[in-house]
Amino acid sequence: MPLPRLRIAHQLSLLMAAAVVLAVVVVAVLSAFNLRSGFRDYLQARDDEQLMRLVALVEQRSAQDPRLNWLRAEPEPMRALMDAFNGRAPRPLAAPGRPRPGEEQRPPRPDNRPPPNPPRDSMGDRLMIRDAQGEQLAGRPHPNERPRTVRAIKVNGVEVAFAELLREPEPEGLEAHFLQRQTSRLWWAGLLAIGLAVLAAWWLAGRWSRPLVALQRATRAIAQGQDAQPLTPSGAQEIAQLVDNVNHMGQELERLAKARRMWIAQISHELRTPLSVLRGEMEAIEDGARQATPLVMKRLQNEVLQLTRLVDDLHTLSVADMGGLRCTLTEGDAHARLWQLAQRFVEPAAQRGLTLTLPAQNGTPLPVLWDFGRIEQLLSNLITNSLRYTDAPGTIDLQWHSDGQWFTLTLDDSKPGVGDEDLKELFEPLFRADRARQRGQDSGSGLGLSIVRSIAQAHGGSVQASHAAAGGLRMTVRLPVRAT
């Protein structure tokens, strides 16, 4: 059975707390180690300093007695040496069978506890002095395995003896108590830091995850088809950018949903008009109200052709939206092919009271690699759109040129134009501009310019609408000379 997934707030808090705990433990361990090591170094340095002072004392007293007879004559040489080192007066010797002064038996304490041990001279217990021949002069013999510090005692530059001081293996007494107290405080400080870090991690994780929880609710609403309320960007830069992206995604999905509903409504309207005409004509023929004359059959055929064109245009757009608008590229002369096609619209334009101007024929070929069937459809849709919406008398100016890499085609017509807000919508399927650009039943299905954009994009080009100098529209198509 898989383990339940933790919330991101819990994961973040656990990760941060684990990182802080690890860091605190590592720092505490290293600090405790450095404390003990540093304190041991301090004790060693203190011993070295005291040993050097003691060596200087012995050298001073041995200046007139290089054989150290003054030390050999002492009944208790180490005690006498340490008394001199510590600046104490020599303690008198006790009579036979009696304790030394200061070591008399003290009366029992009121609580019957044993008296404390006399203070131990740790340096004197660890110190030994031997002469140059190795004879022990003062102190106790040292075990060979114990580490020690040895300093030579010199008189007039000649080594006459050696002072050996055993190193303390571990701090004892007050030093050990000091280390234990400092280590304990260090661990308590580490535990306090861990507690504060856990609380801070929990608070920060909640603060960081709050925008993500809001994003989760918003994306769930979008996935369920509901309208999500725009979120306010907050938190880190990446999270705020993510919130902006989700807001934009929600707006785009809402726009697409509205466009889909409008698309269905408009398609239904476009299909219903010719179907209603066909149904009325056929019912009239069935009822005998109208004869199936060639004129009536011609009218029925026109409605069928209009339905066929509408279905073909819808199919082309659907294929283009799915990225499957295939283009069969062939070599050809763009100037000759496009001029030949545009020439066919000169007479229909004249019949509508419009003047169609074409580029001059200079006989220079313009080699390109295009799907000429699609490009001719693109140009036909552009010219047909201008023929439908340009007022008579008016003009339609068609021009094109190439810079060797890109082919640019422009088509300008005269009044009427469209508003600025409609320029961006002209290439949307089934879009019609304001009434100034409509012509009743001859206004078309509203799919022609959408197909123009799809064909241009399929060739790696683009199309743009702008205001023409003559008061109408300017359509600018840019196509690569060699499409891929």
Short mmCIF file of C-alpha atoms in Angstrom, two decimals:
data_model
loop_
_atom_site.label_atom_id
_atom_site.label_comp_id
_atom_site.label_asym_id
_atom_site.label_seq_id
_atom_site.Cartn_x
_atom_site.Cartn_y
_atom_site.Cartn_z
CA MET A 1 0.00 0.00 0.00
CA PRO A 2 1.59 3.29 -1.04
CA LEU A 3 2.26 5.83 1.68
CA PRO A 4 0.04 8.93 1.67
CA ARG A 5 1.63 11.97 0.12
CA LEU A 6 2.45 14.82 2.45
CA ARG A 7 1.22 18.32 1.78
CA ILE A 8 3.80 20.65 0.36
CA ALA A 9 3.74 22.75 3.54
CA HIS A 10 4.65 19.68 5.57
CA GLN A 11 7.35 18.65 3.09
CA LEU A 12 8.90 22.13 3.08
CA SER A 13 8.82 22.40 6.86
CA LEU A 14 10.33 18.93 7.28
CA LEU A 15 13.06 19.64 4.75
CA MET A 16 13.98 22.98 6.30
CA ALA A 17 13.82 21.57 9.84
CA ALA A 18 15.97 18.59 8.82
CA ALA A 19 18.53 20.89 7.20
CA VAL A 20 18.67 23.11 10.28
CA VAL A 21 18.88 20.15 12.67
CA LEU A 22 21.72 18.68 10.63
CA ALA A 23 23.54 22.01 10.55
CA VAL A 24 23.07 22.58 14.29
CA VAL A 25 24.24 19.06 15.17
CA VAL A 26 27.32 19.39 12.96
CA VAL A 27 28.15 22.82 14.39
CA ALA A 28 27.59 21.61 17.96
CA VAL A 29 29.75 18.51 17.49
CA LEU A 30 32.53 20.54 15.85
CA SER A 31 32.26 23.23 18.52
CA ALA A 32 32.44 20.66 21.33
CA PHE A 33 35.41 19.01 19.65
CA ASN A 34 37.15 22.33 19.11
CA LEU A 35 36.39 23.35 22.70
CA ARG A 36 38.01 20.22 24.13
CA SER A 37 40.88 20.38 21.68
CA GLY A 38 41.43 24.09 22.28
CA PHE A 39 41.24 23.69 26.02
CA ARG A 40 43.74 20.80 25.87
CA ASP A 41 46.04 23.02 23.81
CA TYR A 42 45.61 25.75 26.40
CA LEU A 43 46.58 23.38 29.21
CA GLN A 44 49.59 22.20 27.21
CA ALA A 45 50.67 25.77 26.55
CA ARG A 46 50.24 26.56 30.26
CA ASP A 47 52.37 23.54 31.21
CA ASP A 48 55.03 24.56 28.71
CA GLU A 49 55.11 28.08 30.10
CA GLN A 50 55.34 26.83 33.69
CA LEU A 51 58.04 24.32 32.75
CA MET A 52 60.11 27.05 31.12
CA ARG A 53 59.80 29.17 34.26
CA LEU A 54 60.84 26.23 36.43
CA VAL A 55 63.83 25.50 34.15
CA ALA A 56 64.85 29.16 34.41
CA LEU A 57 64.61 28.91 38.21
CA VAL A 58 66.76 25.80 38.32
CA GLU A 59 69.32 27.38 35.95
CA GLN A 60 69.46 30.49 38.13
CA ARG A 61 70.11 28.46 41.31
CA SER A 62 72.61 26.23 39.52
CA ALA A 63 74.74 29.05 38.16
CA GLN A 64 77.26 28.58 41.00
CA ASP A 65 76.60 24.85 41.41
CA PRO A 66 76.55 23.18 37.94
CA ARG A 67 76.38 19.70 39.51
CA LEU A 68 73.09 20.63 41.23
CA ASN A 69 74.40 19.64 44.68
CA TRP A 70 71.97 22.13 46.20
CA LEU A 71 69.15 19.97 44.91
CA ARG A 72 70.77 16.72 45.95
CA ALA A 73 71.15 18.04 49.50
CA GLU A 74 67.39 18.57 49.91
CA PRO A 75 65.66 15.79 51.89
CA GLU A 76 62.54 16.32 49.77
CA PRO A 77 63.89 17.94 46.60
CA MET A 78 60.65 18.14 44.65
CA ARG A 79 58.78 19.76 47.54
CA ALA A 80 61.55 22.26 48.03
CA LEU A 81 61.71 22.97 44.31
CA MET A 82 57.97 23.53 44.02
CA ASP A 83 57.94 25.73 47.11
CA ALA A 84 60.62 27.88 45.51
CA PHE A 85 58.78 27.85 42.18
CA ASN A 86 55.49 28.91 43.80
CA GLY A 87 57.21 31.55 45.96
CA ARG A 88 56.48 29.77 49.25
CA ALA A 89 58.84 29.62 52.18
CA PRO A 90 60.34 26.17 52.79
CA ARG A 91 58.19 24.15 55.12
CA PRO A 92 59.96 22.83 58.23
CA LEU A 93 60.54 19.14 58.62
CA ALA A 94 58.47 17.26 61.17
CA ALA A 95 59.94 15.41 64.08
CA PRO A 96 60.16 11.68 63.65
CA GLY A 97 56.76 10.07 64.09
CA ARG A 98 54.85 13.34 63.85
CA PRO A 99 52.99 14.79 60.83
CA ARG A 100 54.41 17.74 59.00
CA PRO A 101 53.05 21.18 59.72
CA GLY A 102 49.78 21.62 57.88
CA GLU A 103 49.12 17.88 57.79
CA GLU A 104 47.93 17.45 61.37
CA GLN A 105 44.75 15.46 61.82
CA ARG A 106 41.79 17.78 61.90
CA PRO A 107 38.75 17.27 64.15
CA PRO A 108 35.76 15.56 62.56
CA ARG A 109 33.23 17.74 60.76
CA PRO A 110 29.78 18.24 62.33
CA ASP A 111 28.04 16.28 59.52
CA ASN A 112 30.49 13.37 59.99
CA ARG A 113 31.65 13.69 56.41
CA PRO A 114 35.32 12.93 55.81
CA PRO A 115 37.57 15.95 55.43
CA PRO A 116 38.46 16.93 51.85
CA ASN A 117 41.69 15.69 50.42
CA PRO A 118 44.54 18.16 50.59
CA PRO A 119 45.10 20.08 47.37
CA ARG A 120 47.25 18.21 44.90
CA ASP A 121 50.11 19.94 43.18
CA SER A 122 49.43 18.49 39.73
CA MET A 123 52.65 19.88 38.26
CA GLY A 124 54.80 18.48 41.05
CA ASP A 125 53.21 15.06 40.63
CA ARG A 126 54.01 15.07 36.90
CA LEU A 127 57.50 16.60 37.10
CA MET A 128 60.85 14.77 37.21
CA ILE A 129 64.38 16.19 37.05
CA ARG A 130 67.38 14.07 36.12
CA ASP A 131 70.99 14.96 35.57
CA ALA A 132 72.93 14.62 32.34
CA GLN A 133 73.84 11.00 33.21
CA GLY A 134 70.16 10.10 33.71
CA GLU A 135 70.25 9.97 37.52
CA GLN A 136 66.94 11.04 39.04
CA LEU A 137 67.30 14.15 41.17
CA ALA A 138 63.69 15.04 41.97
CA GLY A 139 60.20 13.73 41.30
CA ARG A 140 58.83 10.31 40.51
CA PRO A 141 59.88 7.99 37.70
CA HIS A 142 57.79 8.40 34.58
CA PRO A 143 56.23 5.49 32.65
CA ASN A 144 57.82 5.17 29.24
CA GLU A 145 54.49 5.06 27.38
CA ARG A 146 53.23 8.40 28.74
CA PRO A 147 53.80 11.47 26.50
CA ARG A 148 55.95 14.14 28.10
CA THR A 149 57.63 17.46 27.50
CA VAL A 150 61.42 17.61 28.05
CA ARG A 151 63.41 20.80 28.52
CA ALA A 152 67.17 21.00 28.98
CA ILE A 153 68.65 22.80 31.99
CA LYS A 154 71.77 24.65 30.90
CA VAL A 155 74.52 26.33 32.87
CA ASN A 156 76.93 28.44 30.85
CA GLY A 157 75.56 26.85 27.68
CA VAL A 158 76.17 23.29 28.88
CA GLU A 159 73.32 20.86 29.46
CA VAL A 160 73.63 19.75 33.08
CA ALA A 161 70.14 18.30 33.63
CA PHE A 162 66.71 17.72 32.06
CA ALA A 163 63.22 18.57 33.30
CA GLU A 164 60.44 16.18 32.20
CA LEU A 165 56.76 17.05 32.61
CA LEU A 166 54.11 14.44 31.84
CA ARG A 167 51.20 15.66 29.79
CA GLU A 168 47.76 15.38 31.31
CA PRO A 169 45.76 12.77 29.34
CA GLU A 170 42.45 14.43 30.13
CA PRO A 171 41.48 17.57 32.02
CA GLU A 172 40.74 16.93 35.66
CA GLY A 173 39.18 18.79 38.51
CA LEU A 174 38.11 22.34 37.78
CA GLU A 175 39.21 22.05 34.17
CA ALA A 176 37.02 19.00 33.59
CA HIS A 177 34.10 20.69 35.34
CA PHE A 178 34.55 23.78 33.15
CA LEU A 179 34.57 21.69 29.98
CA GLN A 180 31.49 19.75 31.05
CA ARG A 181 29.60 22.94 31.85
CA GLN A 182 30.52 24.59 28.54
CA THR A 183 29.60 21.48 26.55
CA SER A 184 26.25 21.24 28.33
CA ARG A 185 25.48 24.87 27.58
CA LEU A 186 26.47 24.32 23.96
CA TRP A 187 24.03 21.44 23.58
CA TRP A 188 21.23 23.35 25.28
CA ALA A 189 21.85 26.28 22.90
CA GLY A 190 21.73 23.83 19.98
CA LEU A 191 18.40 22.40 21.17
CA LEU A 192 16.98 25.91 21.52
CA ALA A 193 18.18 26.77 18.01
CA ILE A 194 16.57 23.61 16.66
CA GLY A 195 13.26 24.45 18.32
CA LEU A 196 13.28 27.99 16.94
CA ALA A 197 14.27 26.70 13.51
CA VAL A 198 11.39 24.20 13.48
CA LEU A 199 8.90 26.93 14.37
CA ALA A 200 10.36 29.26 11.72
CA ALA A 201 10.32 26.47 9.13
CA TRP A 202 6.67 25.71 9.89
CA TRP A 203 5.73 29.38 9.58
CA LEU A 204 7.73 29.92 6.37
CA ALA A 205 6.40 26.72 4.79
CA GLY A 206 2.84 27.83 5.45
CA ARG A 207 3.55 31.26 4.03
CA TRP A 208 5.23 29.88 0.91
CA SER A 209 2.60 27.22 0.29
CA ARG A 210 -0.41 29.54 0.69
CA PRO A 211 -0.23 30.80 -2.95
CA LEU A 212 0.24 27.20 -4.13
CA VAL A 213 -2.90 26.11 -2.29
CA ALA A 214 -4.80 28.95 -3.96
CA LEU A 215 -3.37 27.83 -7.31
CA GLN A 216 -4.51 24.29 -6.60
CA ARG A 217 -8.08 25.47 -5.99
CA ALA A 218 -8.02 27.64 -9.12
CA THR A 219 -6.69 24.89 -11.39
CA ARG A 220 -9.22 22.42 -9.95
CA ALA A 221 -12.02 24.86 -10.78
CA ILE A 222 -10.64 25.30 -14.30
CA ALA A 223 -10.37 21.52 -14.76
CA GLN A 224 -14.01 21.17 -13.71
CA GLY A 225 -15.09 23.77 -16.27
CA GLN A 226 -15.88 26.44 -13.69
CA ASP A 227 -14.95 30.10 -13.94
CA ALA A 228 -11.98 30.62 -11.61
CA GLN A 229 -11.59 33.97 -9.89
CA PRO A 230 -8.32 35.76 -10.80
CA LEU A 231 -5.66 35.30 -8.17
CA THR A 232 -3.54 38.07 -6.69
CA PRO A 233 0.18 37.42 -7.38
CA SER A 234 2.10 37.07 -4.14
CA GLY A 235 5.09 35.26 -2.69
CA ALA A 236 8.39 34.71 -4.43
CA GLN A 237 9.00 35.90 -7.98
CA GLU A 238 8.63 32.40 -9.44
CA ILE A 239 5.34 31.79 -7.60
CA ALA A 240 4.00 35.22 -8.60
CA GLN A 241 4.90 34.46 -12.23
CA LEU A 242 3.14 31.12 -11.92
CA VAL A 243 0.03 32.88 -10.58
CA ASP A 244 0.12 35.26 -13.56
CA ASN A 245 0.40 32.32 -15.94
CA VAL A 246 -2.54 30.53 -14.32
CA ASN A 247 -4.63 33.72 -14.48
CA HIS A 248 -3.75 34.09 -18.15
CA MET A 249 -4.55 30.42 -18.77
CA GLY A 250 -7.95 30.81 -17.10
CA GLN A 251 -8.74 33.89 -19.18
CA GLU A 252 -7.69 32.16 -22.38
CA LEU A 253 -9.74 29.06 -21.57
CA GLU A 254 -12.74 31.25 -20.81
CA ARG A 255 -12.24 33.10 -24.08
CA LEU A 256 -11.93 29.83 -26.00
CA ALA A 257 -15.05 28.48 -24.35
CA LYS A 258 -17.00 31.59 -25.36
CA ALA A 259 -15.51 31.42 -28.86
CA ARG A 260 -16.54 27.78 -29.14
CA ARG A 261 -20.11 28.58 -28.13
CA MET A 262 -20.17 31.52 -30.56
CA TRP A 263 -18.64 29.32 -33.27
CA ILE A 264 -21.38 26.74 -32.89
CA ALA A 265 -24.07 29.43 -32.95
CA GLN A 266 -22.60 31.11 -36.03
CA ILE A 267 -22.08 27.84 -37.89
CA SER A 268 -25.67 26.91 -37.15
CA HIS A 269 -26.78 30.27 -38.54
CA GLU A 270 -24.59 29.94 -41.66
CA LEU A 271 -25.90 26.45 -42.38
CA ARG A 272 -29.49 27.30 -41.61
CA THR A 273 -29.78 30.05 -44.24
CA PRO A 274 -29.05 27.97 -47.37
CA LEU A 275 -30.83 24.97 -45.89
CA SER A 276 -33.93 27.08 -45.29
CA VAL A 277 -33.85 28.29 -48.92
CA LEU A 278 -33.42 24.71 -50.19
CA ARG A 279 -36.24 23.46 -47.99
CA GLY A 280 -38.60 26.25 -49.07
CA GLU A 281 -37.88 25.71 -52.76
CA MET A 282 -38.31 21.95 -52.51
CA GLU A 283 -41.57 22.22 -50.52
CA ALA A 284 -42.89 24.69 -53.09
CA ILE A 285 -42.07 22.22 -55.90
CA GLU A 286 -43.67 19.34 -53.98
CA ASP A 287 -46.83 21.36 -53.33
CA GLY A 288 -47.03 22.33 -56.99
CA ALA A 289 -46.73 25.99 -56.18
CA ARG A 290 -43.58 26.21 -58.25
CA GLN A 291 -42.42 24.34 -61.31
CA ALA A 292 -39.00 22.71 -61.46
CA THR A 293 -37.86 25.08 -64.16
CA PRO A 294 -34.19 25.49 -65.12
CA LEU A 295 -34.15 28.81 -63.24
CA VAL A 296 -35.41 27.18 -60.04
CA MET A 297 -32.94 24.33 -60.40
CA LYS A 298 -30.15 26.85 -60.96
CA ARG A 299 -31.12 28.62 -57.75
CA LEU A 300 -31.10 25.31 -55.88
CA GLN A 301 -27.73 24.48 -57.35
CA ASN A 302 -26.32 27.84 -56.15
CA GLU A 303 -27.50 27.14 -52.61
CA VAL A 304 -25.90 23.68 -52.73
CA LEU A 305 -22.66 25.22 -53.98
CA GLN A 306 -22.76 27.75 -51.15
CA LEU A 307 -23.20 24.91 -48.65
CA THR A 308 -20.35 23.02 -50.30
CA ARG A 309 -18.01 26.02 -50.09
CA LEU A 310 -18.94 26.56 -46.46
CA VAL A 311 -18.27 22.92 -45.57
CA ASP A 312 -14.98 22.96 -47.51
CA ASP A 313 -13.86 26.12 -45.72
CA LEU A 314 -14.78 24.62 -42.35
CA HIS A 315 -12.82 21.50 -43.18
CA THR A 316 -9.77 23.55 -44.21
CA LEU A 317 -9.85 25.53 -40.96
CA SER A 318 -10.32 22.40 -38.86
CA VAL A 319 -7.35 20.71 -40.52
CA ALA A 320 -5.24 23.86 -40.05
CA ASP A 321 -6.18 24.12 -36.36
CA MET A 322 -5.02 20.54 -35.83
CA GLY A 323 -1.71 21.36 -37.50
CA GLY A 324 -2.41 19.12 -40.43
CA LEU A 325 -2.76 21.61 -43.31
CA ARG A 326 -0.51 19.90 -45.79
CA CYS A 327 1.27 21.84 -48.50
CA THR A 328 2.66 20.27 -51.64
CA LEU A 329 5.59 22.50 -52.48
CA THR A 330 6.65 22.94 -56.10
CA GLU A 331 9.00 25.27 -57.97
CA GLY A 332 7.32 28.01 -59.97
CA ASP A 333 7.24 31.65 -61.11
CA ALA A 334 5.28 33.58 -58.50
CA HIS A 335 4.93 36.67 -60.73
CA ALA A 336 3.40 34.77 -63.63
CA ARG A 337 1.09 32.54 -61.53
CA LEU A 338 -0.27 35.32 -59.33
CA TRP A 339 -0.68 37.83 -62.21
CA GLN A 340 -2.58 35.25 -64.22
CA LEU A 341 -4.94 34.57 -61.31
CA ALA A 342 -5.48 38.24 -60.43
CA GLN A 343 -6.26 39.06 -64.07
CA ARG A 344 -9.42 36.95 -63.78
CA PHE A 345 -10.85 39.41 -61.20
CA VAL A 346 -10.40 42.55 -63.32
CA GLU A 347 -13.71 42.12 -65.18
CA PRO A 348 -15.81 41.16 -62.10
CA ALA A 349 -14.36 44.21 -60.34
CA ALA A 350 -15.31 46.46 -63.22
CA GLN A 351 -18.85 45.07 -63.15
CA ARG A 352 -19.08 46.21 -59.51
CA GLY A 353 -17.79 49.69 -60.33
CA LEU A 354 -14.31 48.97 -58.94
CA THR A 355 -10.87 49.35 -60.49
CA LEU A 356 -8.43 46.50 -59.83
CA THR A 357 -4.81 47.55 -60.35
CA LEU A 358 -2.19 44.83 -60.86
CA PRO A 359 1.62 44.93 -60.79
CA ALA A 360 3.28 45.70 -64.12
CA GLN A 361 4.54 42.74 -66.16
CA ASN A 362 8.29 43.12 -66.65
CA GLY A 363 8.98 39.61 -67.89
CA THR A 364 11.39 38.90 -65.04
CA PRO A 365 10.57 35.56 -63.41
CA LEU A 366 10.30 35.32 -59.63
CA PRO A 367 11.21 31.73 -58.68
CA VAL A 368 9.65 30.46 -55.44
CA LEU A 369 8.93 27.16 -53.71
CA TRP A 370 5.23 27.16 -52.72
CA ASP A 371 2.04 25.17 -52.78
CA PHE A 372 0.53 27.21 -55.60
CA GLY A 373 -2.92 25.73 -55.08
CA ARG A 374 -2.99 27.09 -51.52
CA ILE A 375 -1.39 30.43 -52.49
CA GLU A 376 -3.94 30.96 -55.27
CA GLN A 377 -6.69 30.25 -52.73
CA LEU A 378 -5.09 32.85 -50.43
CA LEU A 379 -5.03 35.52 -53.16
CA SER A 380 -8.58 34.68 -54.34
CA ASN A 381 -9.92 35.09 -50.79
CA LEU A 382 -8.18 38.46 -50.39
CA ILE A 383 -9.49 39.86 -53.69
CA THR A 384 -12.98 38.43 -53.13
CA ASN A 385 -13.09 40.05 -49.68
CA SER A 386 -12.25 43.45 -51.20
CA LEU A 387 -14.81 43.01 -54.01
CA ARG A 388 -17.52 42.29 -51.44
CA TYR A 389 -16.87 45.16 -49.08
CA THR A 390 -15.49 48.06 -51.17
CA ASP A 391 -17.95 50.81 -52.10
CA ALA A 392 -18.39 51.71 -55.76
CA PRO A 393 -16.84 53.64 -57.28
CA GLY A 394 -13.67 52.43 -55.61
CA THR A 395 -10.22 51.04 -56.16
CA ILE A 396 -8.36 47.85 -55.29
CA ASP A 397 -4.57 48.05 -55.62
CA LEU A 398 -2.59 44.79 -55.66
CA GLN A 399 1.21 44.88 -55.48
CA TRP A 400 4.02 42.50 -54.62
CA HIS A 401 7.82 42.41 -54.47
CA SER A 402 10.64 40.22 -53.18
CA ASP A 403 13.99 40.90 -51.49
CA GLY A 404 15.38 37.45 -52.32
CA GLN A 405 14.35 35.82 -49.03
CA TRP A 406 10.86 37.12 -48.36
CA PHE A 407 7.96 37.76 -50.72
CA THR A 408 5.63 40.60 -49.67
CA LEU A 409 2.14 41.02 -51.13
CA THR A 410 -0.05 44.05 -50.32
CA LEU A 411 -3.68 44.66 -51.24
CA ASP A 412 -5.21 48.11 -50.57
CA ASP A 413 -8.87 48.96 -51.11
CA SER A 414 -10.86 52.15 -50.73
CA LYS A 415 -13.66 52.96 -48.31
CA PRO A 416 -15.22 51.80 -46.11
CA GLY A 417 -12.68 50.81 -43.50
CA VAL A 418 -13.00 49.15 -40.11
CA GLY A 419 -12.40 50.35 -36.58
CA ASP A 420 -9.17 49.79 -34.73
CA GLU A 421 -10.82 47.27 -32.41
CA ASP A 422 -11.87 45.13 -35.40
CA LEU A 423 -8.44 44.89 -37.05
CA LYS A 424 -7.27 42.18 -34.64
CA GLU A 425 -10.48 40.19 -35.04
CA LEU A 426 -10.66 40.15 -38.87
CA PHE A 427 -8.87 36.80 -39.10
CA GLU A 428 -11.04 35.05 -36.51
CA PRO A 429 -13.44 32.48 -38.00
CA LEU A 430 -16.94 33.78 -38.80
CA PHE A 431 -16.04 37.32 -37.74
CA ARG A 432 -17.71 40.18 -39.60
CA ALA A 433 -16.77 43.79 -39.12
CA ASP A 434 -19.29 46.57 -38.48
CA ARG A 435 -22.17 47.27 -40.81
CA ALA A 436 -20.08 49.56 -43.01
CA ARG A 437 -18.25 46.46 -44.32
CA GLN A 438 -21.31 44.20 -44.73
CA ARG A 439 -23.33 43.58 -47.87
CA GLY A 440 -26.35 41.53 -46.85
CA GLN A 441 -26.41 38.01 -48.26
CA ASP A 442 -23.26 38.72 -50.25
CA SER A 443 -21.24 39.28 -47.10
CA GLY A 444 -19.82 35.75 -47.17
CA SER A 445 -19.40 33.23 -44.40
CA GLY A 446 -16.62 35.03 -42.54
CA LEU A 447 -14.12 32.21 -43.09
CA GLY A 448 -12.10 33.58 -46.01
CA LEU A 449 -9.58 35.64 -44.03
CA SER A 450 -9.19 32.86 -41.47
CA ILE A 451 -8.17 30.56 -44.31
CA VAL A 452 -5.74 33.23 -45.59
CA ARG A 453 -4.01 33.28 -42.20
CA SER A 454 -3.87 29.46 -42.00
CA ILE A 455 -2.32 29.17 -45.48
CA ALA A 456 0.25 31.89 -44.75
CA GLN A 457 1.24 30.22 -41.48
CA ALA A 458 1.45 26.81 -43.14
CA HIS A 459 4.09 28.31 -45.49
CA GLY A 460 6.01 29.87 -42.57
CA GLY A 461 4.65 33.36 -43.26
CA SER A 462 2.18 35.81 -41.77
CA VAL A 463 -0.66 38.18 -42.65
CA GLN A 464 -1.53 41.52 -41.10
CA ALA A 465 -4.43 43.95 -41.48
CA SER A 466 -4.05 47.72 -41.21
CA HIS A 467 -5.64 50.93 -42.42
CA ALA A 468 -5.12 51.79 -46.09
CA ALA A 469 -4.31 55.29 -47.33
CA ALA A 470 -7.40 55.17 -49.57
CA GLY A 471 -9.66 54.78 -46.54
CA GLY A 472 -10.21 51.03 -46.64
CA LEU A 473 -8.13 48.06 -45.56
CA ARG A 474 -4.55 47.09 -46.31
CA MET A 475 -3.74 43.38 -46.21
CA THR A 476 -0.02 42.57 -46.01
CA VAL A 477 1.11 38.98 -46.58
CA ARG A 478 4.77 37.96 -46.01
CA LEU A 479 5.88 34.57 -47.30
CA PRO A 480 9.32 33.00 -47.44
CA VAL A 481 10.57 32.64 -51.00
CA ARG A 482 11.33 29.01 -50.28
CA ALA A 483 8.79 27.57 -47.87
CA THR A 484 9.67 24.60 -45.72
#
